[in-house]
Amino acid sequence: NAGVTQTPKFQVLKTGQSMTLQCAQDMNHEYMSWYRQDPGMGLRLIHYSVGAGITDQGEVPNGYNVSRSTTEDFPLRLLSAAPSQTSVYFCASSIGTDYEQYFGPGTRLTVT
Amino acid sequence: GENVEQHPSTLSVQEGDSAVIKCTYSDSASNYFPWYKQELGKGPQLIIDIRSNVGEKKDQRIAVTLNKTAKHFSLHITETQPEDSAVYFCAAGSNFGNEKLTFGTGTRLTIIP
């Protein structure tokens, strides 16, 4: 099993550009989530999904969109990048919120 | 929503000594409390978790205690080793209604050889 994979590992965007961060898992997990990690602020939930076709907002959803067309994939879209979105983004998957979350290796995004 | 506070933000201990990290949570409906370890450049990894029907859980050098009345839980690492140096996160979640896991702000643990 590859576990949770994320691409790209690094990305630099200019303000106003859009992009999609990819996340895939091969563990047949229903629950997937996106977090951003900023210094001193821990991991903050952006969006999550409890299954294909179902998504919901987390703590900091503004400026991000998600969709879940398959169990395996959960892409995160930045609509119009802003410097405040400079962060490290982690995707995670699990059986449910009260079970182990398996995290991907992260994507480091810089918006200039 | 749930709010998780974690202390201290940094902790340095001599190799072989114990380390304790504490977290408090606000939502009495939370019933699942995991601890994650994050090494440099990697994603967090679960090291131990506890559910609200248990007061303490131990796994070799790592233990977690939970006080539901006071809404706080702690991570204890004994006989610390250099490889314990990392950032540790606590979290709180529920399997009933609230489908979110809320993380603390992290503790950077440094083991001094």
Short mmCIF file of C-alpha atoms in Angstrom, two decimals:
data_model
loop_
_atom_site.label_atom_id
_atom_site.label_comp_id
_atom_site.label_asym_id
_atom_site.label_seq_id
_atom_site.Cartn_x
_atom_site.Cartn_y
_atom_site.Cartn_z
CA ASN A 1 0.00 0.00 0.00
CA ALA A 2 1.22 3.48 -0.85
CA GLY A 3 -0.94 4.95 1.94
CA VAL A 4 -1.75 8.64 1.43
CA THR A 5 0.03 10.39 -1.42
CA GLN A 6 0.14 14.10 -2.11
CA THR A 7 1.37 16.03 -5.12
CA PRO A 8 3.17 18.28 -5.62
CA LYS A 9 5.67 18.37 -2.72
CA PHE A 10 6.50 22.02 -3.31
CA GLN A 11 4.73 24.78 -5.21
CA VAL A 12 5.24 28.50 -5.71
CA LEU A 13 2.31 30.56 -6.94
CA LYS A 14 1.79 34.20 -7.73
CA THR A 15 -1.09 36.04 -6.10
CA GLY A 16 -4.28 35.41 -8.02
CA GLN A 17 -3.22 32.13 -9.61
CA SER A 18 -5.26 28.99 -9.07
CA MET A 19 -4.10 25.44 -8.55
CA THR A 20 -5.16 22.03 -7.30
CA LEU A 21 -3.39 20.05 -4.61
CA GLN A 22 -3.83 16.36 -5.23
CA CYS A 23 -4.47 13.73 -2.54
CA ALA A 24 -5.06 10.03 -3.01
CA GLN A 25 -5.32 7.04 -0.67
CA ASP A 26 -5.41 3.33 -1.37
CA MET A 27 -6.78 2.12 1.98
CA ASN A 28 -10.48 2.38 1.06
CA HIS A 29 -11.00 4.95 3.81
CA GLU A 30 -14.31 6.81 3.81
CA TYR A 31 -13.09 9.81 5.81
CA MET A 32 -10.63 12.24 4.23
CA SER A 33 -9.57 15.69 5.31
CA TRP A 34 -7.32 18.62 4.47
CA TYR A 35 -5.33 20.56 7.07
CA ARG A 36 -3.03 23.50 6.87
CA GLN A 37 -0.09 23.85 9.23
CA ASP A 38 1.27 27.24 10.17
CA PRO A 39 3.94 28.02 12.80
CA GLY A 40 2.44 28.23 16.26
CA MET A 41 -1.06 27.36 15.06
CA GLY A 42 -0.99 23.61 14.85
CA LEU A 43 -3.11 21.80 12.30
CA ARG A 44 -6.27 23.55 11.22
CA LEU A 45 -9.01 21.72 9.35
CA ILE A 46 -9.91 23.21 5.96
CA HIS A 47 -12.44 20.75 4.53
CA TYR A 48 -13.38 17.16 5.13
CA SER A 49 -15.38 14.38 3.53
CA VAL A 50 -17.16 11.42 5.08
CA GLY A 51 -17.55 9.62 1.76
CA ALA A 52 -17.78 10.02 -2.00
CA GLY A 53 -20.09 12.88 -2.90
CA ILE A 54 -20.13 14.33 0.63
CA THR A 55 -17.95 17.25 1.74
CA ASP A 56 -18.16 19.82 4.51
CA GLN A 57 -16.31 22.83 5.80
CA GLY A 58 -13.77 22.80 8.56
CA GLU A 59 -12.34 25.63 10.61
CA VAL A 60 -10.69 27.64 7.81
CA PRO A 61 -12.50 26.91 4.50
CA ASN A 62 -12.42 30.36 2.87
CA GLY A 63 -10.51 30.45 -0.42
CA TYR A 64 -10.55 26.67 -0.85
CA ASN A 65 -12.84 24.24 -2.66
CA VAL A 66 -13.00 20.46 -2.52
CA SER A 67 -14.87 17.66 -4.23
CA ARG A 68 -15.00 13.91 -3.64
CA SER A 69 -16.03 12.03 -6.76
CA THR A 70 -14.31 8.79 -5.74
CA THR A 71 -13.36 7.14 -2.45
CA GLU A 72 -9.67 7.36 -3.36
CA ASP A 73 -9.23 11.02 -4.34
CA PHE A 74 -9.82 14.27 -2.49
CA PRO A 75 -8.33 17.27 -4.34
CA LEU A 76 -8.06 20.72 -2.77
CA ARG A 77 -8.49 23.71 -5.08
CA LEU A 78 -7.16 27.18 -4.42
CA LEU A 79 -9.40 29.51 -6.39
CA SER A 80 -7.30 32.70 -6.34
CA ALA A 81 -4.11 32.30 -4.32
CA ALA A 82 -3.27 34.88 -1.66
CA PRO A 83 -0.07 35.31 0.42
CA SER A 84 -2.11 34.29 3.50
CA GLN A 85 -2.41 30.82 1.96
CA THR A 86 1.33 30.27 2.22
CA SER A 87 1.46 27.16 4.39
CA VAL A 88 2.14 23.44 4.53
CA TYR A 89 -0.91 21.42 3.52
CA PHE A 90 -1.59 17.92 4.76
CA CYS A 91 -4.17 15.46 3.53
CA ALA A 92 -5.30 12.66 5.83
CA SER A 93 -7.55 9.64 5.61
CA SER A 94 -9.09 7.27 8.13
CA ILE A 95 -11.99 4.99 8.90
CA GLY A 96 -13.53 7.84 10.90
CA THR A 97 -12.65 10.81 13.10
CA ASP A 98 -12.28 8.59 16.14
CA TYR A 99 -9.72 6.34 14.48
CA GLU A 100 -6.10 6.81 13.41
CA GLN A 101 -5.65 9.52 10.80
CA TYR A 102 -3.07 8.58 8.17
CA PHE A 103 -1.33 11.72 6.93
CA GLY A 104 0.34 12.32 3.61
CA PRO A 105 3.85 13.82 3.37
CA GLY A 106 2.53 17.34 2.84
CA THR A 107 2.70 20.06 0.18
CA ARG A 108 4.67 23.21 0.94
CA LEU A 109 2.97 26.13 -0.82
CA THR A 110 4.38 29.61 -1.15
CA VAL A 111 2.29 32.43 -2.58
CA THR A 112 4.21 35.56 -3.60
CA GLY B 1 -17.03 24.20 18.37
CA GLU B 2 -14.24 22.31 20.09
CA ASN B 3 -11.19 24.20 21.38
CA VAL B 4 -8.01 22.37 22.35
CA GLU B 5 -5.23 24.11 24.25
CA GLN B 6 -1.80 22.53 24.54
CA HIS B 7 1.10 23.36 26.86
CA PRO B 8 3.99 23.89 26.84
CA SER B 9 4.82 25.03 23.33
CA THR B 10 8.46 24.02 23.79
CA LEU B 11 10.03 21.53 26.18
CA SER B 12 13.64 20.51 26.68
CA VAL B 13 14.56 17.54 28.85
CA GLN B 14 17.74 15.63 29.57
CA GLU B 15 18.02 12.25 27.97
CA GLY B 16 16.64 9.63 30.33
CA ASP B 17 14.30 12.06 32.11
CA SER B 18 10.52 12.17 31.69
CA ALA B 19 8.51 14.59 29.59
CA VAL B 20 4.90 15.62 30.17
CA ILE B 21 2.67 17.52 27.72
CA LYS B 22 -0.79 18.68 28.75
CA CYS B 23 -3.95 19.48 26.82
CA THR B 24 -7.38 20.77 27.73
CA TYR B 25 -10.54 20.57 25.66
CA SER B 26 -13.83 22.44 25.80
CA ASP B 27 -16.51 20.17 24.30
CA SER B 28 -17.83 17.62 26.79
CA ALA B 29 -19.10 15.55 23.83
CA SER B 30 -15.52 14.76 22.75
CA ASN B 31 -14.70 11.15 23.48
CA TYR B 32 -11.55 10.40 21.50
CA PHE B 33 -8.12 11.85 22.30
CA PRO B 34 -5.16 10.93 20.09
CA TRP B 35 -1.56 12.08 20.25
CA TYR B 36 0.51 12.55 17.10
CA LYS B 37 4.26 12.87 16.62
CA GLN B 38 5.64 14.88 13.73
CA GLU B 39 9.25 14.57 12.68
CA LEU B 40 10.90 17.22 10.56
CA GLY B 41 9.62 17.27 7.00
CA LYS B 42 7.03 14.54 7.55
CA GLY B 43 3.33 14.24 8.22
CA PRO B 44 2.08 13.59 11.77
CA GLN B 45 1.91 9.99 12.92
CA LEU B 46 -0.30 8.53 15.65
CA ILE B 47 1.64 7.36 18.71
CA ILE B 48 -1.15 6.66 21.20
CA ASP B 49 -4.84 7.39 21.70
CA ILE B 50 -7.39 7.09 24.46
CA ARG B 51 -11.17 6.96 24.56
CA SER B 52 -13.33 8.52 27.23
CA ASN B 53 -14.27 5.22 28.85
CA VAL B 54 -10.63 4.76 29.92
CA GLY B 55 -8.62 6.85 32.39
CA GLU B 56 -5.12 5.77 31.41
CA LYS B 57 -3.39 3.89 28.62
CA LYS B 58 0.22 2.83 28.34
CA ASP B 59 2.40 1.62 25.50
CA GLN B 60 5.99 0.92 26.55
CA ARG B 61 7.54 4.32 27.41
CA ILE B 62 4.47 6.32 26.42
CA ALA B 63 1.34 6.82 28.50
CA VAL B 64 -1.72 9.01 28.24
CA THR B 65 -4.05 9.99 31.09
CA LEU B 66 -7.53 11.45 30.77
CA ASN B 67 -9.56 13.41 33.32
CA LYS B 68 -13.05 13.81 31.87
CA THR B 69 -14.32 15.89 34.75
CA ALA B 70 -11.60 18.48 34.35
CA LYS B 71 -11.52 18.06 30.55
CA HIS B 72 -7.81 17.55 30.34
CA PHE B 73 -5.48 14.83 29.11
CA SER B 74 -1.72 14.42 29.22
CA LEU B 75 1.08 12.62 27.39
CA HIS B 76 3.86 11.12 29.47
CA ILE B 77 7.12 9.93 27.93
CA THR B 78 9.52 8.15 30.29
CA GLU B 79 13.22 7.37 29.82
CA THR B 80 13.43 9.84 26.95
CA GLN B 81 15.76 9.14 24.05
CA PRO B 82 17.17 11.40 21.30
CA GLU B 83 14.71 9.93 18.79
CA ASP B 84 11.85 11.30 20.90
CA SER B 85 12.80 14.80 19.72
CA ALA B 86 9.90 15.96 17.53
CA VAL B 87 6.73 18.05 17.58
CA TYR B 88 3.82 16.46 19.43
CA PHE B 89 0.16 17.30 18.85
CA CYS B 90 -2.84 16.41 20.96
CA ALA B 91 -6.32 16.30 19.45
CA ALA B 92 -9.94 15.82 20.46
CA GLY B 93 -12.76 14.29 18.45
CA SER B 94 -16.04 12.49 18.67
CA ASN B 95 -17.72 9.59 16.96
CA PHE B 96 -21.12 11.10 17.59
CA GLY B 97 -22.39 14.06 15.60
CA ASN B 98 -19.22 16.10 15.29
CA GLU B 99 -17.19 14.68 12.43
CA LYS B 100 -14.14 16.81 13.05
CA LEU B 101 -10.84 16.28 14.84
CA THR B 102 -9.49 19.41 16.51
CA PHE B 103 -5.76 19.67 17.12
CA GLY B 104 -3.75 21.53 19.71
CA THR B 105 -1.02 23.95 18.66
CA GLY B 106 1.83 21.51 19.22
CA THR B 107 4.79 21.04 21.57
CA ARG B 108 8.35 20.99 20.28
CA LEU B 109 10.19 18.44 22.44
CA THR B 110 13.98 18.49 22.45
CA ILE B 111 15.94 15.74 24.17
CA ILE B 112 19.34 16.94 25.36
CA PRO B 113 22.00 14.18 25.15
#
